[in-house]
């Protein structure tokens, strides 16, 4: 039974290999320090944090998240270590809450590797504090105990680390905050926080057996970070008039702060299936076991029980019953939502999360098996009598056989989940609407200019090494909340050398493809594209946009052209901001284009002086809130002359690549996903046909 601690209370630890599970309801930073017998932390090398997540016997998460799992092996701690302090802090510089008093009380529980709870602690009473020592594990007379601390610091991590006797506290706090910011800047933006009605459900056949190792059945009630209800489509002036009241969504998808998700237990000696140390996990202060399975044919509801409401949205379509013993038949739109587009959006994000958590479970199980193999071999070799002869060889063979069995079980569970997701993807992909569909989808051959704003846009596909046959559409909400950076430097993921000129050409082709999709999915008059191409090097790639006449004006060339376009867009941002802040949106000049604006910049920083660079940074920071978006095609090395001056610019943009690259992370467990850009099939005329229709609709609209 889990001991519920109050501040200052301690509890003995019966195990040395532990997990510290944290649920905060909002993204927080988790770190840990190790100290000597007097509790002193002797240097930065005694701190595990997102920038340096591992120490002997200790591993923390690499990014801020609403849920964390910290792996602790007290038996692997150096003899000089007598105390392990678990630290929590609110991340700075990412737009989240600045004090713990504004969020739900963090909940911390210490468990064994099998998920069995040992002690839990709800950190209450925090107000202005932005960092807190949650609890500590300490050694007393060769026995380890856990003590609830709950000591908060209004001065943040710097004050907390200073109190830990760390001489370089402020510098280390800056390093931690920078590591968190970097992790956030490469993370795929999660969907908005779920509404009570937007649970992802799956239906089970009446006679389907329970799959104990599958995350669809055995991980208990979950609360995935699923999308919410889409914003209502606006008029042509929504980018201006809606800016006054629009509230930017959280930079991280967060759980409901009042309802931390539930954790599940596992039998002893089984592979850990909840994710590796440092990955997001589900925890609950009152439940450590899975509730009974639903009756045959009933949906499995992954939300916390207190989130379920009596007034759900219209039921999603359901598939015909599957034969007994067979997995459920997938159906497109099998998710909640008020429209088919929203259901498909929710379903795609559900598949994204399911794949992330399934692979996390597999990797965790393999880690468990590897650790157990190492321990058993070390144990066998510890006895000198078993180092020679058949006894030692037999022990090693037995350990390897157990390892192989655990890995095979984990792989079987993963394959079962992958087969279900692949089957779901096969029915979802053909049903996707224009803005979600690949360029080879037949839906583009029947293209008609839409009359309503779309909910989201597809930027490419994401996959993991364990699921080569399964790719997940990368969908981002519209209007864009961050600019895009198409990286024209670097190299291919497979290590093959790509000619720099070819890579620049591919980057510009990718930018044109994204711009064409944005134009195609917006109603006439709702989206305009400007281009800066100082040296004219992108003329060939820009030809489809120029020939069809969909651009707001000819591509700007030279320093004069750069200054003219940046000046006009900067002035537009200034005017709209002043009108919105003054509550006088109707007083804008009558000739001001109220459509969303996209600026494509090629070969940055060629043709840019210091003033132009400052204006570009201004557009990247302030533009999205008032409908001006940036798409930068650049190699960061080309701008190295500016040094750290441009670091905030690169961080503010979502980096995409013209070739497959594994630089993006999911918002749940932080896997490195391989991104593949969305490309038009070779020889296809679909892009030209679509842009021609967009141009014709624009001409009719402007008459």
XYZ file of C-alpha atoms in Angstrom, residues 203-209 211 320-330 416 420:
21
model
C -13.924 -0.227 -29.744
C -13.265 -3.852 -28.934
C -14.973 -6.908 -30.396
C -17.223 -8.794 -28.059
C -14.892 -11.767 -27.751
C -11.507 -10.127 -28.119
C -9.115 -11.371 -25.440
C -3.762 -8.071 -24.439
C -18.981 -3.588 -38.293
C -18.317 -6.119 -35.526
C -15.107 -8.096 -36.023
C -15.038 -11.895 -35.944
C -14.383 -13.313 -32.475
C -10.714 -13.212 -31.563
C -9.850 -10.686 -34.264
C -8.703 -7.093 -33.614
C -11.295 -4.364 -34.133
C -11.774 -3.172 -37.685
C -10.545 0.384 -38.055
C 0.561 -6.266 -32.282
C -3.442 -2.273 -35.528
